[in-house]
Amino acid sequence: MESGIHLVNRPGSQERFSTSNPATGEPLADYPIASAADVSAAVALARQAQLWWSQLPQLRRSAVMRRVAQLLCDRKQALARVITAESGKPLQEALLNDIMVAADAAVFCADNAAAVMRPQGVPHGNPALRFKRGQLSWEPLGVIGIIAPWNYPLSIPAADAFAALATGNSVVLKPSELTPQTAIELERVIAAALDAEGLGALPRPFHVITGLGPTGQALVDSGIDKLVFTGSVPTGRRVAVACAERLLPVVLELGGKDAMIVLRDADLDTASSAAVWGSMMNAGQTCISVERCYVHRSVYSLFLNRCRDKISKLKVGDGTLPDTDVGPLISFKQLQVVDHQVEEARAMGAIVHIGGSCLPHLGSNFYAPTLITDVTTSMSLMREETFGPVLPVTPFSTDEEAISLANESDFGLAASVWGKTAHATAVARQIAAGTVLVNDLISAFAVSAAPHGGLKQSGIGRTHGLLGLQEMIRPRYLDVDLLPGMKKLWWYPYAENFAPMAAFTEFVHAPNLRSRLAALLRTIPMLLRRRR
């Protein structure tokens, strides 16, 4: 059992698990382990709620979303404390990267769901189809299942849930077993928003189920209509196989190994500050954090010195303390992953300039912010997701070399390029990643209108933005023929229609007016027959 999670056995009661604070080890609470029957019951309730929720006018659903945003802001202090207690991150990060991002997502979905679902006419270019009228409309998928991670326990599932709810779906959320209370608080916020909008007496369209891995598997196997999964590549592969068995649509966000490229004309003070924050924020446990930093040789030494100086000033500690910059890793298991990668790299010739060690005097899950160089692609530190406060830096000589280094990863979630705007933008356009930022990093996740998702092993599909809303709906094409009494030209019998149809094809695609008119005359017999 992973550090921070413990089974709780009580005679005669449902099996439960408990959580603990990753900074202090203090027990937090215990929660039920939902069985397959429990999951099926939650999905059934969600499907019942979706019947009325999907029929609610869009203005009413959007009003609920705006109320959710207001309540998130009203409850921000208490929510931040819950998030920090469960995840260990500093309170400021809980406020900005979880609560504010979630509130922004709620407003974006409220503002844009109607436009995404607006019906549109479909033109019929072929003259044979001119008396038909087509319309493309959109409808909710039904019940959306969400399996959420622990690193952003509010903002990640909330953004997905809001997109689903705003477009008329209901949601069943299975949070990480490390951070279940945050999801329960989100459920309470949504329930309060429904109450405030006079909808509290109806079946709820949002449900949280707690549990371990088998609970997530039960959600995949249940009657949901789509799954949104955020997590590791190995688990994501298993989820994809399970979804394929059911032909269940799925969105997978599976992490990254994001590259940061510092060009020769970059502002080194700004870029070094960005590199330190981008690799250490949330103790490096961010799918779009800096995990590979490539710096032009002409500024490499200066950049390293600035990074070393800035890392040395970071305060590591309990996230509830106001001066803490870097909190603990989520668990001892995750600390072991980080420590193994750093020690393997060191044994293979990498140089650790600062950090590179556990901090047991602070607690079992703390790791020193680390700057490391002389790294190669033969090291797991440069190939596999680290998810820890480690900044690996390596030099390059040309833009082409930097692009090649950035693109050789099996991941392709996000990246950043630093330099003069035109120069950096030209390089950014050649990076194989779902999101590339110029002279900034990570913040695209906080842009509610920007889609989030990657290439290669970083997953499939998109969350956030209009594309994220579109993931929650399905198209319906309606075609109405305005001449119901006329037999179609392309029906049987073929024998007497081949020549006129050939003439009609020539009419549609003839190169000039004279040829077109001549072909049209040859189609008249067929038209006359079809009217009889």
Short mmCIF file of C-alpha atoms in Angstrom, two decimals:
data_model
loop_
_atom_site.label_atom_id
_atom_site.label_comp_id
_atom_site.label_asym_id
_atom_site.label_seq_id
_atom_site.Cartn_x
_atom_site.Cartn_y
_atom_site.Cartn_z
CA MET A 1 0.00 0.00 0.00
CA GLU A 2 1.36 3.42 -0.95
CA SER A 3 2.67 5.74 1.73
CA GLY A 4 -0.10 8.03 2.94
CA ILE A 5 -2.85 5.42 2.30
CA HIS A 6 -3.92 2.85 4.85
CA LEU A 7 -6.79 0.38 4.87
CA VAL A 8 -9.20 0.78 7.75
CA ASN A 9 -10.95 -2.41 8.83
CA ARG A 10 -14.05 -2.09 10.97
CA PRO A 11 -16.03 -5.23 11.70
CA GLY A 12 -19.40 -5.26 10.01
CA SER A 13 -18.77 -2.10 7.99
CA GLN A 14 -17.72 -1.24 4.44
CA GLU A 15 -13.98 -1.42 3.82
CA ARG A 16 -12.36 1.98 4.12
CA PHE A 17 -9.00 3.69 3.59
CA SER A 18 -7.37 6.61 5.37
CA THR A 19 -5.19 9.51 4.25
CA SER A 20 -2.42 11.47 5.91
CA ASN A 21 -0.73 14.82 5.54
CA PRO A 22 2.40 14.37 3.37
CA ALA A 23 4.25 17.13 5.26
CA THR A 24 3.59 16.00 8.82
CA GLY A 25 2.37 12.40 8.53
CA GLU A 26 -0.68 13.43 10.54
CA PRO A 27 -3.77 11.26 9.86
CA LEU A 28 -6.47 13.22 8.06
CA ALA A 29 -9.62 11.14 7.54
CA ASP A 30 -10.89 7.80 6.31
CA TYR A 31 -13.22 7.15 3.36
CA PRO A 32 -15.29 4.27 1.99
CA ILE A 33 -13.89 2.08 -0.77
CA ALA A 34 -16.68 2.08 -3.34
CA SER A 35 -17.42 -1.38 -4.71
CA ALA A 36 -18.48 -2.14 -8.26
CA ALA A 37 -22.09 -2.13 -7.04
CA ASP A 38 -21.58 1.27 -5.41
CA VAL A 39 -20.11 2.64 -8.63
CA SER A 40 -23.00 1.28 -10.69
CA ALA A 41 -25.46 2.88 -8.27
CA ALA A 42 -23.69 6.25 -8.56
CA VAL A 43 -23.75 6.03 -12.36
CA ALA A 44 -27.45 5.16 -12.28
CA LEU A 45 -28.18 8.19 -10.10
CA ALA A 46 -26.12 10.37 -12.42
CA ARG A 47 -28.02 9.09 -15.44
CA GLN A 48 -31.32 9.85 -13.75
CA ALA A 49 -30.14 13.38 -12.99
CA GLN A 50 -28.87 13.88 -16.53
CA LEU A 51 -32.41 13.51 -17.87
CA TRP A 52 -33.58 16.75 -16.26
CA TRP A 53 -30.20 18.51 -16.28
CA SER A 54 -29.81 18.15 -20.05
CA GLN A 55 -33.32 19.56 -20.60
CA LEU A 56 -32.59 22.61 -18.47
CA PRO A 57 -32.20 25.78 -20.57
CA GLN A 58 -28.58 26.63 -21.21
CA LEU A 59 -28.98 29.90 -19.35
CA ARG A 60 -29.91 28.00 -16.19
CA ARG A 61 -26.95 25.61 -16.45
CA SER A 62 -24.63 28.56 -17.03
CA ALA A 63 -26.08 30.31 -14.00
CA VAL A 64 -25.18 27.28 -11.89
CA MET A 65 -21.62 27.36 -13.25
CA ARG A 66 -21.26 31.04 -12.39
CA ARG A 67 -22.59 30.35 -8.93
CA VAL A 68 -19.97 27.60 -8.56
CA ALA A 69 -17.24 30.10 -9.44
CA GLN A 70 -18.57 32.52 -6.84
CA LEU A 71 -18.72 29.85 -4.14
CA LEU A 72 -15.18 28.67 -4.92
CA CYS A 73 -13.97 32.21 -4.33
CA ASP A 74 -16.10 32.64 -1.22
CA ARG A 75 -14.69 29.44 0.28
CA LYS A 76 -11.13 29.91 -0.96
CA GLN A 77 -9.44 30.03 2.45
CA ALA A 78 -10.98 26.80 3.71
CA LEU A 79 -10.52 25.07 0.36
CA ALA A 80 -6.85 26.05 0.21
CA ARG A 81 -6.27 24.55 3.65
CA VAL A 82 -7.90 21.26 2.58
CA ILE A 83 -5.81 21.12 -0.61
CA THR A 84 -2.57 21.87 1.25
CA ALA A 85 -3.32 19.32 3.98
CA GLU A 86 -3.88 16.58 1.40
CA SER A 87 -1.23 17.45 -1.21
CA GLY A 88 1.40 19.33 0.78
CA LYS A 89 1.65 22.23 -1.67
CA PRO A 90 2.04 25.79 -0.32
CA LEU A 91 -1.21 27.61 0.38
CA GLN A 92 -0.47 30.18 -2.32
CA GLU A 93 -0.20 27.45 -4.94
CA ALA A 94 -3.44 25.88 -3.71
CA LEU A 95 -5.14 29.25 -4.09
CA LEU A 96 -3.75 30.24 -7.49
CA ASN A 97 -3.21 26.94 -9.29
CA ASP A 98 -6.24 25.07 -8.01
CA ILE A 99 -8.98 27.41 -6.79
CA MET A 100 -8.50 30.32 -9.17
CA VAL A 101 -8.01 28.04 -12.19
CA ALA A 102 -11.16 26.11 -11.26
CA ALA A 103 -13.21 29.29 -10.84
CA ASP A 104 -11.99 30.62 -14.19
CA ALA A 105 -12.92 27.32 -15.84
CA ALA A 106 -16.45 27.50 -14.44
CA VAL A 107 -16.96 30.99 -15.87
CA PHE A 108 -15.47 30.02 -19.25
CA CYS A 109 -17.79 27.03 -19.54
CA ALA A 110 -20.77 29.16 -18.54
CA ASP A 111 -19.88 31.73 -21.20
CA ASN A 112 -19.12 29.36 -24.07
CA ALA A 113 -21.28 26.23 -23.77
CA ALA A 114 -24.16 27.76 -25.75
CA ALA A 115 -21.90 28.67 -28.67
CA VAL A 116 -20.36 25.20 -28.81
CA MET A 117 -23.79 23.57 -28.88
CA ARG A 118 -25.41 25.99 -31.33
CA PRO A 119 -26.89 24.16 -34.38
CA GLN A 120 -25.54 25.05 -37.79
CA GLY A 121 -26.75 24.57 -41.32
CA VAL A 122 -24.92 22.20 -43.63
CA PRO A 123 -24.81 23.35 -47.28
CA HIS A 124 -25.52 20.96 -50.15
CA GLY A 125 -23.24 21.87 -53.05
CA ASN A 126 -24.38 19.25 -55.55
CA PRO A 127 -27.40 20.46 -57.61
CA ALA A 128 -29.07 17.08 -57.17
CA LEU A 129 -29.25 17.81 -53.46
CA ARG A 130 -30.40 21.42 -53.61
CA PHE A 131 -33.88 20.54 -52.37
CA LYS A 132 -32.52 19.06 -49.16
CA ARG A 133 -31.79 20.96 -45.97
CA GLY A 134 -29.17 19.72 -43.53
CA GLN A 135 -28.58 20.71 -39.92
CA LEU A 136 -25.75 19.72 -37.59
CA SER A 137 -26.80 19.81 -33.96
CA TRP A 138 -25.05 18.76 -30.76
CA GLU A 139 -26.22 16.88 -27.73
CA PRO A 140 -24.60 15.81 -24.45
CA LEU A 141 -23.00 12.38 -24.29
CA GLY A 142 -24.75 11.38 -21.07
CA VAL A 143 -22.72 10.37 -18.01
CA ILE A 144 -19.05 11.37 -18.00
CA GLY A 145 -16.66 9.43 -15.78
CA ILE A 146 -13.58 11.27 -14.49
CA ILE A 147 -10.55 9.66 -12.86
CA ALA A 148 -8.47 12.49 -11.42
CA PRO A 149 -4.89 12.79 -10.12
CA TRP A 150 -3.56 14.05 -6.82
CA ASN A 151 -1.18 16.80 -7.96
CA TYR A 152 -3.95 19.32 -8.80
CA PRO A 153 -6.84 17.76 -6.92
CA LEU A 154 -9.27 20.62 -7.58
CA SER A 155 -8.37 22.37 -10.84
CA ILE A 156 -7.93 19.25 -13.01
CA PRO A 157 -11.18 17.42 -12.19
CA ALA A 158 -13.12 20.67 -11.83
CA ALA A 159 -12.25 21.90 -15.33
CA ASP A 160 -13.30 18.55 -16.82
CA ALA A 161 -16.46 18.36 -14.72
CA PHE A 162 -17.52 21.92 -15.54
CA ALA A 163 -17.14 21.29 -19.28
CA ALA A 164 -19.31 18.19 -18.93
CA LEU A 165 -21.95 19.85 -16.76
CA ALA A 166 -22.18 23.03 -18.80
CA THR A 167 -23.00 20.99 -21.92
CA GLY A 168 -25.74 18.99 -20.22
CA ASN A 169 -23.94 15.88 -19.03
CA SER A 170 -23.82 14.46 -15.55
CA VAL A 171 -20.53 13.43 -13.90
CA VAL A 172 -19.18 10.67 -11.68
CA LEU A 173 -15.75 11.59 -10.32
CA LYS A 174 -13.28 9.14 -8.81
CA PRO A 175 -10.53 11.27 -7.19
CA SER A 176 -7.08 10.05 -6.27
CA GLU A 177 -7.06 8.05 -3.07
CA LEU A 178 -4.42 10.52 -1.82
CA THR A 179 -6.67 13.60 -2.13
CA PRO A 180 -10.33 12.57 -1.79
CA GLN A 181 -11.44 15.37 0.52
CA THR A 182 -10.79 18.05 -2.10
CA ALA A 183 -13.19 16.28 -4.47
CA ILE A 184 -15.79 16.00 -1.72
CA GLU A 185 -15.49 19.74 -1.13
CA LEU A 186 -16.07 20.30 -4.86
CA GLU A 187 -19.17 18.13 -4.64
CA ARG A 188 -20.41 20.31 -1.77
CA VAL A 189 -19.77 23.48 -3.75
CA ILE A 190 -21.73 22.20 -6.74
CA ALA A 191 -24.58 21.07 -4.46
CA ALA A 192 -24.66 24.51 -2.84
CA ALA A 193 -24.76 26.17 -6.27
CA LEU A 194 -27.73 24.00 -7.27
CA ASP A 195 -29.47 24.92 -4.02
CA ALA A 196 -28.83 28.62 -4.60
CA GLU A 197 -30.35 28.37 -8.09
CA GLY A 198 -33.47 26.61 -6.78
CA LEU A 199 -32.48 23.17 -8.15
CA GLY A 200 -31.40 21.44 -4.98
CA ALA A 201 -34.46 19.21 -4.65
CA LEU A 202 -33.75 17.42 -7.95
CA PRO A 203 -31.34 14.46 -8.40
CA ARG A 204 -27.76 15.73 -8.42
CA PRO A 205 -25.81 15.64 -11.70
CA PHE A 206 -22.41 15.43 -9.94
CA HIS A 207 -21.29 12.51 -7.78
CA VAL A 208 -17.99 11.61 -6.10
CA ILE A 209 -17.00 8.00 -5.45
CA THR A 210 -13.94 7.28 -3.30
CA GLY A 211 -11.73 4.23 -3.39
CA LEU A 212 -8.55 2.64 -4.70
CA GLY A 213 -7.58 1.22 -8.08
CA PRO A 214 -10.43 -1.31 -8.33
CA THR A 215 -12.92 1.51 -7.86
CA GLY A 216 -11.48 3.29 -10.88
CA GLN A 217 -11.63 0.07 -12.86
CA ALA A 218 -15.27 -0.35 -11.85
CA LEU A 219 -15.99 3.14 -13.18
CA VAL A 220 -14.44 2.23 -16.53
CA ASP A 221 -16.54 -0.94 -16.62
CA SER A 222 -19.76 0.81 -15.62
CA GLY A 223 -22.34 2.32 -17.94
CA ILE A 224 -20.65 5.69 -18.40
CA ASP A 225 -20.64 7.26 -21.85
CA LYS A 226 -17.10 8.70 -21.85
CA LEU A 227 -14.06 8.66 -19.58
CA VAL A 228 -11.58 11.44 -18.86
CA PHE A 229 -8.43 10.05 -17.24
CA THR A 230 -5.41 11.96 -15.97
CA GLY A 231 -2.47 9.96 -14.67
CA SER A 232 0.64 7.97 -15.52
CA VAL A 233 1.46 6.37 -18.87
CA PRO A 234 1.38 2.76 -17.57
CA THR A 235 -2.03 3.24 -15.95
CA GLY A 236 -3.25 5.19 -18.96
CA ARG A 237 -2.38 2.28 -21.24
CA ARG A 238 -4.41 -0.10 -19.08
CA VAL A 239 -7.31 2.35 -19.07
CA ALA A 240 -7.11 2.68 -22.87
CA VAL A 241 -7.26 -1.11 -23.29
CA ALA A 242 -10.24 -1.38 -20.96
CA CYS A 243 -12.04 1.42 -22.80
CA ALA A 244 -11.29 -0.20 -26.15
CA GLU A 245 -12.99 -3.40 -24.97
CA ARG A 246 -16.17 -1.37 -24.50
CA LEU A 247 -15.57 1.02 -27.41
CA LEU A 248 -15.82 3.68 -24.72
CA PRO A 249 -14.61 7.13 -25.84
CA VAL A 250 -11.74 8.33 -23.69
CA VAL A 251 -9.55 11.38 -23.14
CA LEU A 252 -6.10 10.55 -21.74
CA GLU A 253 -3.71 13.12 -20.24
CA LEU A 254 -0.64 11.08 -19.32
CA GLY A 255 2.03 13.52 -18.30
CA GLY A 256 5.09 14.99 -19.90
CA LYS A 257 8.82 15.52 -19.97
CA ASP A 258 8.65 19.17 -20.91
CA ALA A 259 11.59 20.92 -22.50
CA MET A 260 12.67 24.50 -21.84
CA ILE A 261 14.92 26.05 -24.49
CA VAL A 262 16.98 29.11 -23.54
CA LEU A 263 18.30 30.79 -26.67
CA ARG A 264 21.43 32.95 -26.85
CA ASP A 265 19.36 36.15 -26.89
CA ALA A 266 17.17 35.29 -23.88
CA ASP A 267 16.91 37.53 -20.83
CA LEU A 268 18.89 35.32 -18.45
CA ASP A 269 17.56 36.76 -15.23
CA THR A 270 13.96 36.17 -16.28
CA ALA A 271 14.66 32.80 -17.88
CA SER A 272 16.57 31.48 -14.86
CA SER A 273 13.79 32.56 -12.51
CA ALA A 274 11.30 30.82 -14.79
CA ALA A 275 13.40 27.65 -14.89
CA VAL A 276 13.61 27.49 -11.10
CA TRP A 277 9.92 28.15 -10.57
CA GLY A 278 8.88 25.94 -13.47
CA SER A 279 10.82 22.95 -12.13
CA MET A 280 10.22 23.42 -8.40
CA MET A 281 6.61 24.65 -8.18
CA ASN A 282 4.38 22.05 -6.51
CA ALA A 283 7.66 20.27 -5.68
CA GLY A 284 8.03 19.56 -9.41
CA GLN A 285 4.86 17.45 -9.37
CA THR A 286 3.30 19.13 -12.40
CA CYS A 287 2.78 17.43 -15.75
CA ILE A 288 3.86 20.62 -17.54
CA SER A 289 6.79 21.46 -15.27
CA VAL A 290 10.31 21.95 -16.65
CA GLU A 291 11.97 18.51 -16.68
CA ARG A 292 14.60 19.17 -19.36
CA CYS A 293 16.34 22.53 -19.77
CA TYR A 294 18.51 23.21 -22.85
CA VAL A 295 20.67 26.35 -22.79
CA HIS A 296 22.80 27.90 -25.52
CA ARG A 297 26.51 27.39 -24.82
CA SER A 298 27.27 31.10 -25.01
CA VAL A 299 25.12 31.78 -21.92
CA TYR A 300 25.25 28.34 -20.28
CA SER A 301 27.61 29.19 -17.37
CA LEU A 302 25.84 32.45 -16.55
CA PHE A 303 22.48 30.70 -16.59
CA LEU A 304 23.71 27.90 -14.31
CA ASN A 305 25.13 30.36 -11.78
CA ARG A 306 21.84 32.25 -11.62
CA CYS A 307 19.82 29.08 -11.21
CA ARG A 308 22.13 27.80 -8.46
CA ASP A 309 21.84 31.08 -6.58
CA LYS A 310 18.04 31.19 -6.83
CA ILE A 311 17.58 27.54 -5.86
CA SER A 312 19.78 28.03 -2.80
CA LYS A 313 17.33 30.64 -1.50
CA LEU A 314 14.23 28.44 -1.71
CA LYS A 315 12.61 27.57 1.60
CA VAL A 316 11.51 23.93 1.86
CA GLY A 317 8.90 23.05 4.45
CA ASP A 318 5.29 22.60 5.45
CA GLY A 319 2.98 24.21 2.89
CA THR A 320 0.89 25.84 5.60
CA LEU A 321 3.83 28.04 6.68
CA PRO A 322 3.80 31.45 4.95
CA ASP A 323 7.49 31.41 3.98
CA THR A 324 7.47 27.93 2.39
CA ASP A 325 8.37 27.87 -1.31
CA VAL A 326 8.62 24.10 -1.86
CA GLY A 327 6.53 21.58 0.02
CA PRO A 328 6.91 17.81 0.36
CA LEU A 329 6.44 15.19 -2.32
CA ILE A 330 3.06 13.52 -2.14
CA SER A 331 4.43 10.26 -0.72
CA PHE A 332 7.56 8.37 0.18
CA LYS A 333 7.05 6.23 -2.92
CA GLN A 334 7.29 9.33 -5.11
CA LEU A 335 10.35 10.51 -3.22
CA GLN A 336 12.01 7.18 -3.98
CA VAL A 337 11.34 7.65 -7.71
CA VAL A 338 13.02 11.07 -7.66
CA ASP A 339 15.95 9.91 -5.54
CA HIS A 340 16.53 6.88 -7.77
CA GLN A 341 16.66 8.99 -10.93
CA VAL A 342 19.10 11.49 -9.41
CA GLU A 343 21.37 8.80 -7.94
CA GLU A 344 21.39 6.84 -11.19
CA ALA A 345 22.34 10.00 -13.11
CA ARG A 346 25.07 10.81 -10.59
CA ALA A 347 26.49 7.30 -10.91
CA MET A 348 26.55 7.71 -14.71
CA GLY A 349 28.57 10.94 -14.53
CA ALA A 350 26.04 13.70 -13.91
CA ILE A 351 27.10 16.57 -11.66
CA VAL A 352 24.81 17.74 -8.85
CA HIS A 353 25.44 21.44 -8.19
CA ILE A 354 22.97 21.84 -5.35
CA GLY A 355 20.51 19.53 -3.61
CA GLY A 356 20.39 15.91 -4.73
CA SER A 357 19.39 14.50 -1.36
CA CYS A 358 16.45 13.68 0.87
CA LEU A 359 15.67 15.97 3.81
CA PRO A 360 14.65 13.55 6.59
CA HIS A 361 14.94 16.22 9.29
CA LEU A 362 11.87 17.87 7.71
CA GLY A 363 9.93 14.65 7.21
CA SER A 364 9.88 11.45 5.22
CA ASN A 365 8.63 13.05 1.98
CA PHE A 366 10.93 16.07 1.56
CA TYR A 367 13.57 16.30 -1.16
CA ALA A 368 16.07 19.12 -1.65
CA PRO A 369 15.58 21.32 -4.73
CA THR A 370 18.21 20.04 -7.14
CA LEU A 371 20.26 21.46 -10.01
CA ILE A 372 22.03 18.81 -12.09
CA THR A 373 24.14 18.94 -15.28
CA ASP A 374 26.14 16.64 -17.56
CA VAL A 375 23.00 14.61 -18.16
CA THR A 376 22.39 12.38 -21.19
CA THR A 377 19.46 10.61 -22.77
CA SER A 378 20.79 7.29 -21.47
CA MET A 379 19.69 8.41 -17.97
CA SER A 380 16.12 7.81 -16.81
CA LEU A 381 16.22 11.37 -15.46
CA MET A 382 16.10 12.61 -19.06
CA ARG A 383 13.70 9.98 -20.46
CA GLU A 384 11.09 9.28 -17.81
CA GLU A 385 8.81 11.65 -15.98
CA THR A 386 10.51 12.69 -12.73
CA PHE A 387 7.75 14.56 -10.88
CA GLY A 388 10.11 16.07 -8.35
CA PRO A 389 12.03 19.31 -7.61
CA VAL A 390 14.88 18.63 -10.04
CA LEU A 391 16.23 20.90 -12.79
CA PRO A 392 18.47 19.07 -15.32
CA VAL A 393 20.37 21.51 -17.57
CA THR A 394 22.39 20.72 -20.69
CA PRO A 395 23.99 22.98 -23.33
CA PHE A 396 23.36 23.19 -27.08
CA SER A 397 25.21 24.94 -29.90
CA THR A 398 22.60 25.65 -32.57
CA ASP A 399 18.86 26.18 -32.78
CA GLU A 400 18.59 23.01 -34.83
CA GLU A 401 20.30 21.02 -32.08
CA ALA A 402 17.96 22.46 -29.44
CA ILE A 403 14.90 21.57 -31.51
CA SER A 404 16.21 18.04 -32.03
CA LEU A 405 16.90 17.58 -28.31
CA ALA A 406 13.46 18.87 -27.36
CA ASN A 407 11.69 16.65 -29.89
CA GLU A 408 13.49 13.38 -29.19
CA SER A 409 11.39 12.67 -26.09
CA ASP A 410 8.60 10.09 -26.12
CA PHE A 411 6.43 12.78 -24.51
CA GLY A 412 4.96 15.87 -26.12
CA LEU A 413 2.75 17.70 -23.65
CA ALA A 414 4.21 21.21 -23.40
CA ALA A 415 7.43 23.17 -23.88
CA SER A 416 8.77 26.70 -23.66
CA VAL A 417 11.25 28.75 -25.67
CA TRP A 418 13.04 31.83 -24.32
CA GLY A 419 14.66 34.59 -26.37
CA LYS A 420 13.87 37.59 -28.55
CA THR A 421 10.23 37.26 -29.53
CA ALA A 422 10.63 36.66 -33.27
CA HIS A 423 13.56 34.29 -32.79
CA ALA A 424 11.89 32.30 -29.99
CA THR A 425 8.61 32.10 -31.87
CA ALA A 426 10.32 30.69 -34.96
CA VAL A 427 11.92 27.97 -32.82
CA ALA A 428 8.67 27.32 -30.91
CA ARG A 429 6.82 26.53 -34.14
CA GLN A 430 9.16 23.55 -34.67
CA ILE A 431 8.63 21.93 -31.26
CA ALA A 432 6.50 18.77 -31.18
CA ALA A 433 4.21 19.46 -28.22
CA GLY A 434 0.54 20.16 -27.63
CA THR A 435 1.35 23.56 -26.09
CA VAL A 436 4.43 25.68 -26.64
CA LEU A 437 4.92 28.96 -24.75
CA VAL A 438 7.27 31.75 -25.74
CA ASN A 439 8.93 33.56 -22.82
CA ASP A 440 6.58 31.96 -20.31
CA LEU A 441 5.76 28.50 -19.01
CA ILE A 442 2.98 26.53 -17.33
CA SER A 443 0.55 29.48 -17.38
CA ALA A 444 -1.29 28.19 -20.47
CA PHE A 445 -3.01 25.69 -18.16
CA ALA A 446 -4.58 28.67 -16.38
CA VAL A 447 -5.92 30.11 -19.64
CA SER A 448 -9.41 28.64 -19.67
CA ALA A 449 -9.82 29.22 -23.40
CA ALA A 450 -6.60 27.35 -24.25
CA PRO A 451 -6.85 23.61 -24.97
CA HIS A 452 -4.71 21.28 -22.87
CA GLY A 453 -3.31 17.98 -24.12
CA GLY A 454 -0.32 16.50 -25.85
CA LEU A 455 1.25 14.29 -28.46
CA LYS A 456 2.89 10.88 -28.39
CA GLN A 457 2.83 9.28 -24.92
CA SER A 458 1.37 12.43 -23.39
CA GLY A 459 -2.07 11.18 -24.32
CA ILE A 460 -5.02 11.69 -26.65
CA GLY A 461 -7.80 14.25 -26.78
CA ARG A 462 -8.01 17.70 -25.23
CA THR A 463 -9.39 19.27 -22.09
CA HIS A 464 -10.05 22.98 -21.45
CA GLY A 465 -11.16 25.57 -23.99
CA LEU A 466 -13.64 25.05 -26.79
CA LEU A 467 -12.00 21.74 -27.69
CA GLY A 468 -12.55 20.54 -24.13
CA LEU A 469 -16.23 21.46 -24.36
CA GLN A 470 -16.50 19.68 -27.69
CA GLU A 471 -15.13 16.49 -26.09
CA MET A 472 -18.34 16.39 -24.03
CA ILE A 473 -20.88 16.44 -26.86
CA ARG A 474 -21.75 14.35 -29.89
CA PRO A 475 -23.00 15.51 -33.30
CA ARG A 476 -26.37 14.71 -34.80
CA TYR A 477 -26.91 15.39 -38.49
CA LEU A 478 -30.52 15.93 -39.61
CA ASP A 479 -31.35 15.98 -43.33
CA VAL A 480 -34.83 16.99 -44.59
CA ASP A 481 -35.89 16.48 -48.22
CA LEU A 482 -38.27 19.21 -49.45
CA LEU A 483 -39.60 17.16 -52.40
CA PRO A 484 -41.12 14.14 -50.66
CA GLY A 485 -43.13 13.11 -53.72
CA MET A 486 -40.19 12.86 -56.11
CA LYS A 487 -38.24 9.63 -56.53
CA LYS A 488 -34.51 10.18 -56.22
CA LEU A 489 -32.41 10.26 -59.38
CA TRP A 490 -29.94 7.70 -58.06
CA TRP A 491 -32.49 4.98 -57.21
CA TYR A 492 -33.22 1.83 -59.25
CA PRO A 493 -33.47 0.95 -62.10
CA TYR A 494 -29.81 1.50 -62.94
CA ALA A 495 -30.03 0.30 -66.56
CA GLU A 496 -32.07 3.21 -67.84
CA ASN A 497 -30.34 5.78 -65.66
CA PHE A 498 -26.66 5.23 -66.39
CA ALA A 499 -26.45 7.50 -69.45
CA PRO A 500 -28.49 10.36 -67.90
CA MET A 501 -26.50 10.09 -64.66
CA ALA A 502 -23.26 10.26 -66.63
CA ALA A 503 -24.63 13.38 -68.30
CA PHE A 504 -25.60 14.80 -64.93
CA THR A 505 -22.10 14.19 -63.59
CA GLU A 506 -20.74 16.05 -66.61
CA PHE A 507 -23.22 18.87 -65.96
CA VAL A 508 -22.00 19.29 -62.38
CA HIS A 509 -18.32 19.28 -63.24
CA ALA A 510 -18.21 20.60 -66.83
CA PRO A 511 -15.39 23.09 -67.49
CA ASN A 512 -17.56 25.72 -69.24
CA LEU A 513 -21.15 26.90 -69.61
CA ARG A 514 -21.67 25.46 -73.10
CA SER A 515 -20.66 21.95 -72.00
CA ARG A 516 -22.77 22.25 -68.90
CA LEU A 517 -25.93 23.20 -70.82
CA ALA A 518 -25.43 20.39 -73.33
CA ALA A 519 -25.06 17.88 -70.52
CA LEU A 520 -28.14 19.25 -68.77
CA LEU A 521 -30.29 18.62 -71.84
CA ARG A 522 -29.27 14.95 -71.79
CA THR A 523 -30.53 14.59 -68.21
CA ILE A 524 -34.10 15.74 -68.98
CA PRO A 525 -35.47 12.22 -69.81
CA MET A 526 -34.38 10.95 -66.43
CA LEU A 527 -35.97 13.91 -64.65
CA LEU A 528 -39.25 13.37 -66.46
CA ARG A 529 -39.31 9.65 -65.58
CA ARG A 530 -38.68 10.37 -61.90
CA ARG A 531 -41.68 12.68 -61.71
CA ARG A 532 -44.04 9.93 -62.88
#
